[in-house]
mmCIF file of C-alpha atoms in Angstrom:
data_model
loop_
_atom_site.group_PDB
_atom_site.id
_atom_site.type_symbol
_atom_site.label_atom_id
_atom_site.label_comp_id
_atom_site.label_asym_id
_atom_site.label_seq_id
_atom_site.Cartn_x
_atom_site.Cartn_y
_atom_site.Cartn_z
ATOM 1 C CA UNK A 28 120.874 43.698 118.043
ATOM 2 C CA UNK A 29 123.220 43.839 115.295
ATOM 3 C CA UNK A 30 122.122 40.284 113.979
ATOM 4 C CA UNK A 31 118.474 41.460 114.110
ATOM 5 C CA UNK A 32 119.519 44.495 112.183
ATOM 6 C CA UNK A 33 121.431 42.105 109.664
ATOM 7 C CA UNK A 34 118.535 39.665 109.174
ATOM 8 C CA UNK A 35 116.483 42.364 107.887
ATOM 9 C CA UNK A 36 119.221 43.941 105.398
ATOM 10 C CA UNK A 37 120.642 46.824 107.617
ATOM 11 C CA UNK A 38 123.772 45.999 109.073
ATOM 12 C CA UNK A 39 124.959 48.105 111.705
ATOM 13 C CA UNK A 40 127.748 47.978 114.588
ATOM 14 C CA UNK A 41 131.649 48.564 114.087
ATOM 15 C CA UNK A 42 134.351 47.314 111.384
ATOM 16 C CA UNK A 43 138.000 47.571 112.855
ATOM 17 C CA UNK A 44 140.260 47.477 109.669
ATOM 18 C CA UNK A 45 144.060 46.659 109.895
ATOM 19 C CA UNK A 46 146.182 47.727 106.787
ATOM 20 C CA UNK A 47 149.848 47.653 105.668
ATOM 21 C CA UNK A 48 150.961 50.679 104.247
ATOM 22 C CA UNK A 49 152.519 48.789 100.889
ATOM 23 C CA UNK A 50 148.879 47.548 100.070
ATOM 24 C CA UNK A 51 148.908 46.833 96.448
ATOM 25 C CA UNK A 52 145.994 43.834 95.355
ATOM 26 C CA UNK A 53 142.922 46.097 96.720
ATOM 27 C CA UNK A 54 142.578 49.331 96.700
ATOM 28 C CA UNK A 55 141.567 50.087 100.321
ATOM 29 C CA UNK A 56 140.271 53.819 100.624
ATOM 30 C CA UNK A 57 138.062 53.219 97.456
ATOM 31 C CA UNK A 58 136.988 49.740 99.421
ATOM 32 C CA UNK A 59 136.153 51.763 102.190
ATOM 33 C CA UNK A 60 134.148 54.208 100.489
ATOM 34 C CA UNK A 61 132.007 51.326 98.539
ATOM 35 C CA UNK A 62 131.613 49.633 102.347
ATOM 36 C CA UNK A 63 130.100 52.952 103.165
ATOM 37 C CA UNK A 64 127.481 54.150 100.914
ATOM 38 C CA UNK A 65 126.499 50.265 100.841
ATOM 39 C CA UNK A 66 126.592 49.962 104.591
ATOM 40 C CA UNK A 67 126.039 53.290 105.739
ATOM 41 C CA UNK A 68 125.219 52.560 109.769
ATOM 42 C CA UNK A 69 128.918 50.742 110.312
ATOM 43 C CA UNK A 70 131.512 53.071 112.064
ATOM 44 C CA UNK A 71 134.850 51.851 110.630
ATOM 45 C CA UNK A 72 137.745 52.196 112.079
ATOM 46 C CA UNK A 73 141.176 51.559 110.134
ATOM 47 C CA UNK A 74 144.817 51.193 111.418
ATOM 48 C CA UNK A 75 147.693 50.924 109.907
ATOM 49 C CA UNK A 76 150.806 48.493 110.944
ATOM 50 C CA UNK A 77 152.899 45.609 110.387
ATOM 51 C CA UNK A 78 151.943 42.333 109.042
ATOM 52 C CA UNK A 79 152.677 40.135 111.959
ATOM 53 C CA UNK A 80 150.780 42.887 114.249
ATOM 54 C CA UNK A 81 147.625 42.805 112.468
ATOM 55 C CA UNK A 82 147.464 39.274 112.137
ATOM 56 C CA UNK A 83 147.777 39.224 115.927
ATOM 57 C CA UNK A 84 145.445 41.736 116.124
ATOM 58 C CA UNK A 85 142.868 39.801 114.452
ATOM 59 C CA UNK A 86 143.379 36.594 116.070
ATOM 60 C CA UNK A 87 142.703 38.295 119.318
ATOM 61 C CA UNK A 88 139.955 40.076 118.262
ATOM 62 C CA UNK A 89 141.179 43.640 118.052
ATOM 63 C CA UNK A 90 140.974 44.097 114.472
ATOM 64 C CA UNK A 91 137.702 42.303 112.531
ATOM 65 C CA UNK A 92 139.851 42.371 108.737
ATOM 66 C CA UNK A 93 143.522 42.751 107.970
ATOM 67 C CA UNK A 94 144.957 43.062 104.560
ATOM 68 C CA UNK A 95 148.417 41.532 104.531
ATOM 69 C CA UNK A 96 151.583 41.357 102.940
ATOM 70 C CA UNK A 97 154.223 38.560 103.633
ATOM 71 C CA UNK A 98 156.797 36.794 102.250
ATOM 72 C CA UNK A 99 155.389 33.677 100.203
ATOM 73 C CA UNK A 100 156.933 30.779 102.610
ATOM 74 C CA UNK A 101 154.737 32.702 105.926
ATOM 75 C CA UNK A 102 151.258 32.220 105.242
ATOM 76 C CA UNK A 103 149.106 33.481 108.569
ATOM 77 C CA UNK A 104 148.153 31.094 110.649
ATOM 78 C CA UNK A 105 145.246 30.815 112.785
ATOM 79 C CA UNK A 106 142.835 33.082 110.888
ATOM 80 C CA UNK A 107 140.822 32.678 108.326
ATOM 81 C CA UNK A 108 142.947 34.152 105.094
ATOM 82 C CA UNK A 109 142.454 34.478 100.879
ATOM 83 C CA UNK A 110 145.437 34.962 98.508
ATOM 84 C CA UNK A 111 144.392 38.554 97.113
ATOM 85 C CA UNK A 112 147.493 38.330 94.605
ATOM 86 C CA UNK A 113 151.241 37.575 94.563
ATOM 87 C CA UNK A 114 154.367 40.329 93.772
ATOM 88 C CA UNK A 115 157.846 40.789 93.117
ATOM 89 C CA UNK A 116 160.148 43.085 94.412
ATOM 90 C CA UNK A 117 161.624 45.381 92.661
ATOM 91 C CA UNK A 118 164.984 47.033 92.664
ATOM 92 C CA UNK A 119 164.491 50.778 93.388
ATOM 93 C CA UNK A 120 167.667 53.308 93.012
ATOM 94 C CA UNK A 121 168.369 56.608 92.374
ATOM 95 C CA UNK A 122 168.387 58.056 88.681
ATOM 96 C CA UNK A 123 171.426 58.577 88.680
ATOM 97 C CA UNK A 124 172.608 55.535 90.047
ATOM 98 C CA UNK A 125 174.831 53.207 88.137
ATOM 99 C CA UNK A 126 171.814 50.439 87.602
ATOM 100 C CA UNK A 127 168.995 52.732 86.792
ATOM 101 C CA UNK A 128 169.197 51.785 83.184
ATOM 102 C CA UNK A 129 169.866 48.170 83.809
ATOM 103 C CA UNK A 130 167.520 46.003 81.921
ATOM 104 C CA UNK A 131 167.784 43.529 85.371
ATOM 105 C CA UNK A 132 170.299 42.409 87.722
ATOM 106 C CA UNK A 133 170.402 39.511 89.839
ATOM 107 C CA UNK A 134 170.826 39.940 93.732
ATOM 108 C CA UNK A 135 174.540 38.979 93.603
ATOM 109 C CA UNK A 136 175.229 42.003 91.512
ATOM 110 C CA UNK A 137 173.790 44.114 93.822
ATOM 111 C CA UNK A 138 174.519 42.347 97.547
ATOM 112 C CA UNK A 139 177.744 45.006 97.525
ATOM 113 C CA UNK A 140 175.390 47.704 97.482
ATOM 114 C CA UNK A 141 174.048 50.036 100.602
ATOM 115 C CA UNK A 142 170.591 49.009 101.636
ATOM 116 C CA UNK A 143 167.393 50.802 102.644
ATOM 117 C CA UNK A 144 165.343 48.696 103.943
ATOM 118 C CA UNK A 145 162.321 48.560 106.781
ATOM 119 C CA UNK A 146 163.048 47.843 110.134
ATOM 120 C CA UNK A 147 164.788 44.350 111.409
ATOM 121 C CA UNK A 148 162.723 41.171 112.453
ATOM 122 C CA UNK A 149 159.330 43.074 110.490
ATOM 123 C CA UNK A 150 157.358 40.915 107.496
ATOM 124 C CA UNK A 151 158.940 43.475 104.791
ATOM 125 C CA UNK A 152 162.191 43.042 106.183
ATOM 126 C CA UNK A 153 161.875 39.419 105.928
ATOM 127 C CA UNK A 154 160.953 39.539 102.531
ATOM 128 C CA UNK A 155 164.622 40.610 100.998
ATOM 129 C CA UNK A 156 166.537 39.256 104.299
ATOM 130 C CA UNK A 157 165.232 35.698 102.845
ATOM 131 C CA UNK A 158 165.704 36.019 99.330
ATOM 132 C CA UNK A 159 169.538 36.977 100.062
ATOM 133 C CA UNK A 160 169.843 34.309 102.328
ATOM 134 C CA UNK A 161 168.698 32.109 99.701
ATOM 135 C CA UNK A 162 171.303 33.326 97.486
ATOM 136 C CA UNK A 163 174.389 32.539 100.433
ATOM 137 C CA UNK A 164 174.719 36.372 100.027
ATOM 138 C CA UNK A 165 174.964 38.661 102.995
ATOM 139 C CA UNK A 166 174.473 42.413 102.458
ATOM 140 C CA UNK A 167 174.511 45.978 103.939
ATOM 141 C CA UNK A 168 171.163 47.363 105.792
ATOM 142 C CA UNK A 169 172.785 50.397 106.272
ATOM 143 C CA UNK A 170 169.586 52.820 106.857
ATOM 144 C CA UNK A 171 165.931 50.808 108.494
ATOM 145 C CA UNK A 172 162.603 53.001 108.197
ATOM 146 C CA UNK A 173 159.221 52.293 109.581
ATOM 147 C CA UNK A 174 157.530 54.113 106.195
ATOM 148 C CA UNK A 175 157.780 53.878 102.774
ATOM 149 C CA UNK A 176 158.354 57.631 102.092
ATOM 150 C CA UNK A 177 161.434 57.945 104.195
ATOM 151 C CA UNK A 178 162.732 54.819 101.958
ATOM 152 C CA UNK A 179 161.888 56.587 98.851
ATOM 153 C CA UNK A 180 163.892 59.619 99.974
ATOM 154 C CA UNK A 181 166.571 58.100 101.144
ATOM 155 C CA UNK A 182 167.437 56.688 98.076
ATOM 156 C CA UNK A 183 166.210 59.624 96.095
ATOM 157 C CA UNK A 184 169.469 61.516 97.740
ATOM 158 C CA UNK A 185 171.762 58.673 96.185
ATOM 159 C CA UNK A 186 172.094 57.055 100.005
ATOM 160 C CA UNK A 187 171.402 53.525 98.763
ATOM 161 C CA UNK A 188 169.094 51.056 97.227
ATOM 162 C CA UNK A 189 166.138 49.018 98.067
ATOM 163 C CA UNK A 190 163.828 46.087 97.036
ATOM 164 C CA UNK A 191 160.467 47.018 97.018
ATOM 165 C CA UNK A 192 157.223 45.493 95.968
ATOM 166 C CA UNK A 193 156.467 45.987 92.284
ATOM 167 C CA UNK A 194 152.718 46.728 92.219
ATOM 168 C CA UNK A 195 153.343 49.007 94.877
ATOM 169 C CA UNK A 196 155.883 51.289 94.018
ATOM 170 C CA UNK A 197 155.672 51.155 89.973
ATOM 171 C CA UNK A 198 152.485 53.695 90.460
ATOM 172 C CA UNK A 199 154.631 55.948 92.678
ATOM 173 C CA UNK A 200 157.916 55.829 91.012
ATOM 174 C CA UNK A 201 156.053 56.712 87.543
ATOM 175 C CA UNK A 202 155.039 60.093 89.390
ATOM 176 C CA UNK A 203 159.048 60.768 90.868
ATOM 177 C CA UNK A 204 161.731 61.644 87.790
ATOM 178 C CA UNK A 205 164.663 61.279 91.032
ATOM 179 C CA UNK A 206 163.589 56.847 91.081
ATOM 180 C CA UNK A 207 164.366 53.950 88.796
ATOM 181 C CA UNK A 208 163.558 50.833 88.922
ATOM 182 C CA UNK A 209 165.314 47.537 87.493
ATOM 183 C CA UNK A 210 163.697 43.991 87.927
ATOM 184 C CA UNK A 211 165.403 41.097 89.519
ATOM 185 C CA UNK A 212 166.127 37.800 88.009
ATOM 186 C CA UNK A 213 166.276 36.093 91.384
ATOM 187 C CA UNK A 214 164.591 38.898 94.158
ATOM 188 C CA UNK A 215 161.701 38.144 96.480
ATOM 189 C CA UNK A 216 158.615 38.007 95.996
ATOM 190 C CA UNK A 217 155.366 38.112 98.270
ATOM 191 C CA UNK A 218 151.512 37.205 99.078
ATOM 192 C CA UNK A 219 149.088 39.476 99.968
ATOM 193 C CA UNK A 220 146.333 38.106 101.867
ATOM 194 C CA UNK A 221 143.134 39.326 103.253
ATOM 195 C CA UNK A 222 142.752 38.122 107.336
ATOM 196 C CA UNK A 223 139.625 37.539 109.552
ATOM 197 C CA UNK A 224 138.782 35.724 112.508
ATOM 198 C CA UNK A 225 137.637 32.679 112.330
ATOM 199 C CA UNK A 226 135.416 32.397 114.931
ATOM 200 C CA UNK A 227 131.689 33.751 114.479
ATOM 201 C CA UNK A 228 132.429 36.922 112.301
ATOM 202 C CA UNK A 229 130.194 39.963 113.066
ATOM 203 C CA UNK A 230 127.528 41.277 110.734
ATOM 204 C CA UNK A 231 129.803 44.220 109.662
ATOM 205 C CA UNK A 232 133.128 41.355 108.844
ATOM 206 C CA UNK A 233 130.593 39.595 106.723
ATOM 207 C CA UNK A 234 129.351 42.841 105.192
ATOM 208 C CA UNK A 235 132.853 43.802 104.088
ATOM 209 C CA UNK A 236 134.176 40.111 102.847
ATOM 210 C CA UNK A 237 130.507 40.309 100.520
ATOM 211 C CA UNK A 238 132.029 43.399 99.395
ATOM 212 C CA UNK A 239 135.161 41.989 98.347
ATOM 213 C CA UNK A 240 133.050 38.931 96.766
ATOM 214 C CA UNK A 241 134.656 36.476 99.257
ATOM 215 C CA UNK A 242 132.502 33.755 101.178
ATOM 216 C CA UNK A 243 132.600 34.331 105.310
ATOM 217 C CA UNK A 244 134.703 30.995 105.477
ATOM 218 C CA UNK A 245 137.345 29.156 103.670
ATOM 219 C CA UNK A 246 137.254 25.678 105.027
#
C-alpha cells in the first residue's frame, strides 16, 4: 500500500529517525519540519542516542535514517552512508581558566589537565581517547556524562576541560559568557554521516534522502 501511495506522489507509512545529540552538518528539527509539510501522511518518529547504537539500529531495521558522528578512522559499516561534513574539536574551558585566552594549544599542553568527557567505550569518547593516544599522551577523564549540557556545566564551575566538536558548540558557547574556547593544533577531528539501510528502503527513507538531495543508493 505504501508503494501504491508512492507511485502516485503521496507517500505515506512511518520514518524512524536516529540522531546524536552533537548534530552539527544538518539541521535536524528544521529537516523534520520541511519532511512534514512536504510529506504530510508520514508519522515520524525520532530518537536520540549514540553513534554505534543507531548504526545498529539501522542495520537491523529499527531505525530507517541515522545521522552520525564518528571519529574519521570509523566509517559505518554495513549501511548505506554519505559524508554530510567533517569537524574539529575544540578545546572548551571555563572563562576563567588559565587557557581561555590562548590563541591554541596543542594536546600535550593540556594532557595534565582534568577532563570532561562522555562516557567510556562511546563514539565521542573515542574521538579525544584516539587523538591522545596518537600523541603517546595519557590523560585524566576525571568526570563522564551521557549529555552535552552536564559537560558544559561542569566545566562552567571551573571542574575541568573538554574537547568538543567545533560546529557544535561554537553556536552555544557564543550564547554562555561562563565558556571559552581555544583551537587545537593537533586535536581530533570527526565525520558526520547520514545512515540508511541498504536493503529495499521504504517510500518514507526515500522521501527523506530526496529531501536532503541525496540519491537512495551510493554504490
Amino acid at each position: 500500500a505504501a508503494d501504491a501511495a508512492a507511485a502516485t506522489g503521496v507517500v505515506r507509512g512511518r520514518l524512524a529517525d536516529g540522531v546524536i545529540v552533537t548534530t552539527a552538518a544538518v539541521d535536524v528539527p528544521e529537516l523534520l519540519q520541511r519532511y512534514r509539510a512536504r510529506h504530510p501522511d508520514v508519522r515520524v518518529a525520532l530518537r536520540s542516542g549514540r553513534s554505534d547504537e543507531l548504526a545498529a539500529a539501522v542495520r537491523a531495521g529499527e531505525l530507517d535514517i541515522a545521522f552520525l558522528g564518528v571519529p574519521e578512522s570509523e566509517p559505518p559499516l554495513g549501511v548505506e552512508a554519505v559524508v554530510l561534513g567533517h569537524d574539529e574539536h575544540v578545546l572548551v574551558v571555563a572563562a576563567g581558566h588559565r587557557l581561555a585566552g590562548a590563541a591554541r594549544v596543542t594536546l600535550r599542553e593540556i594532557a595534565e589537565e582534568t577532563f570532561v568527557d562522555f562516557v567510556g567505550g562511546t563514539p565521542a569518547r573515542a574521538q579525544s581517547d584516539q587523538a591522545f593516544a596518537a600523541a603517546g599522551l595519557v590523560r585524566d577523564v576525571a568526570y563522564e556524562a551521557g549529555v552535552v549540557e552536564l559537560i558544559t556545566r561542569l566545566i562552567a564551575r571551573g571542574l575541568g576541560i573538554a574537547l568538543l566538536p567545533s560546529a557544535f558548540i561554537r553556536p552555544r558557547a557564543a550564547d554562555d559568557p561562563q565558556l571559552a574556547l581555544v583551537p587545537v593544533v593537533d586535536g581530533p577531528r570527526r565525520t558526520e554521516y547520514l545512515v540508511w539501510n541498504r536493503f529495499n528502503p521504504s517510500p518514507a527513507t526515500r522521501a527523506m534522502l530526496g529531501v536532503l538531495g541525496v540519491p537512495s543508493t551510493t554504490s
